[in-house]
Amino acid sequence: MKKLLSGMLSFFLIGSIMQPLAWATQYEEAIEELLFMEMPTVISASAKAESIEDAPANVYVITGQEMVNRGYTSVFDLIKDLPGVTYDNQIGNEKNGAPIIRGLVYARRLKVYLNGMDLGEKSSSGYGWDHRLPIEGIDRVEFILGPYASLYGRNSFSGVINIITKDGQQVDGLITNSLYGSWDRLQGTVIYGKKLNTWDIYFSLFKNHSSEGQDLTKEYPEIYARENREGILYPTKGNTPDFTNVSPDFYLPWDANDIYLKVKSDNGLYFQYQWYETDWPGVGTFITPMFYYQTKDIMCVERSFAFQAGYKLEGDKLTSDTSVHYNDWMRLNELGYLSNNRKVFEYDVQGWAFDQNIRWTASDWNSVYMGVSYEDVNSLIPKVGMVAPLVPAARPEKKSEDYLALSYLNVTFQDEIKLKDNLMSVVGVMYERSNTHDDIFLPRVSLMWSANDKTDIKFLYGGGYIVPEMISRTDQLNIKGNDKLKPETLTSYELNAIYKLADRTRMSASVYLNQVKDVIAVVNDSSLPASFVQTYKNLGNKETKGLELTFDLGITDRIKMWASYAYVSGYYEIINRTTGAKTKIKELPMSSKHHGKLGINCLVLQDKLNVYLYDLYKGKQDTWDAGRSVGSYNIVNINCTTTPILSKSWRFSIGIENLLDRKAFDSNYQASWDFKPDAPIKRRNFNVQVGYKF
């Protein structure tokens, strides 16, 4: 399948590059609508269509057309652009970076949906934020800050993202897009959409590839040049580093492939399918200096298959959505430094879920949402570790004793009551029973008040939780698994105010407090059996609090600007294993206390071109070394994209990241580990996109 996908995308890649330059739209837009399109309603905040001001959550919506106007190359670019979010390129590799939302780190704390289908891996490792899903097929993306377990259940923690693709009827034909960029980056997209009688069909192919990736030895020689890497862990002969097979180069290549199909009928039947595979070099600077040789072995292969089928019934009073979801996710490590160059399984997880959601609108003043979900997960994780026993790349024979069996029954309830014409309340609750942890009960309360035509105020209170990763339950290498871990739980308080200064100008301000209990971490433990050094434990509490300001400004008909500023502070606790005493560390590792973003869209050359200028300021960032911070930096990006005024069938875009070519670094690892370099941000690089609508 991978070779077929690569061949098809290569065909369209070559074909589109040989064409003239411009872009297609499905309809002729007026000049004033090129930047100021009507904001769609949001559905993710309460499982019904409503305006952003009325939604019982702090929610942002960005349309697919806005993403195209900004010159994004993938959804990955959007995540780094969202208000209140920074992206920690913690290991020099975008595949393993982590979105940081209000001081809460790691991808698994952010729940991601594709047209309502949960994309999170069933191992509870979260969604890998690498390059996947073509933006040309996206209708809009809805981003909710906060947990809201009463609506989204398990593993809803720091936020929820719902990526909503276009319908086939919107595409109505064939769209191709190709990209070439620095570090030999190639990207190809093919999208087909059509309404055939009562069936709507949307299909996409997406490939992102870099044969060499970023050459860090040239960009950051003071850290990654071969002669400067003695302090980094290498294969050894005795106690002496062995440089015999160490590559003089240090590249970070990757190869990602994605297939997606969505079919729905007018009578309510629907199904969607996604297949995804990516090859990448271990975990960037974490493993590459140790294992990545001149042979350019790809260290890891990750493969995911997801399928959902369901039936949606929509009436005046009652809406029902019934679905079955299956997910199969596998990750392999290729141990290229071993003579036999074989692979070993790190994860092999299959899971299925049944979901039933009902919304009943009793009157204009009251509606009730109820949901029931049952999920069954089986996970195979080697208990000996990555090195032994080695297995072929094919899946091993399944034995029941080699699998972890997990089950979850989740019930959600939410009651929305209109107290007055300008006052709405939401009361909700979530209950879950599982064979892995004690029962969980989490409440939610929201109050929305429209003070006047321009001002809306929201008080938001809710809870969320995330279950331990499956790998934390089993033994690997020198880490002892712990099957008694408790889920991390989050209680969130927020006050959000939205003020509309004018038709095209809006301001939002939020203050929040997040309280996390039973934080899970890896710790050293001298009481463990021989051969084990560390184990997983619940290490006490964590707290984050802060302020966020966002502005959307329509300066003229041809200039649109947005800006955001965020401040976050807090602490985490360490528990002494012997005495049980708690110590507060007043830092938030991998988080910046201050960060600001600015984006400007401007139409030029008689509205034929859209110029997007983006600036990110990231303040000093705490690291896992107590008292040490990584220095602040400022990154400027610029993109130039043709508009439908120039052409209805073609699009051309050119982008420059890190325009000023600044050296910048994100957080490092603990000094007690053998690898100490801070993770670098890409130096100045370019990309060119060409698209055509058939």
PDB file of C-alpha atoms in Angstrom, residues 64 365 593 599 603 634:
ATOM      1  CA  GLY A  64      -9.532  25.834   6.039  1.00  0.00           C
ATOM      2  CA  TRP A 365     -35.038  26.934  27.234  1.00  0.00           C
ATOM      3  CA  LYS A 593       6.147  32.158  31.402  1.00  0.00           C
ATOM      4  CA  GLY A 599      -0.193  37.412  12.515  1.00  0.00           C
ATOM      5  CA  LEU A 603      -3.873  41.629   0.123  1.00  0.00           C
ATOM      6  CA  ASN A 634      11.943  35.503  18.427  1.00  0.00           C
TER       7      ASN A 634
END
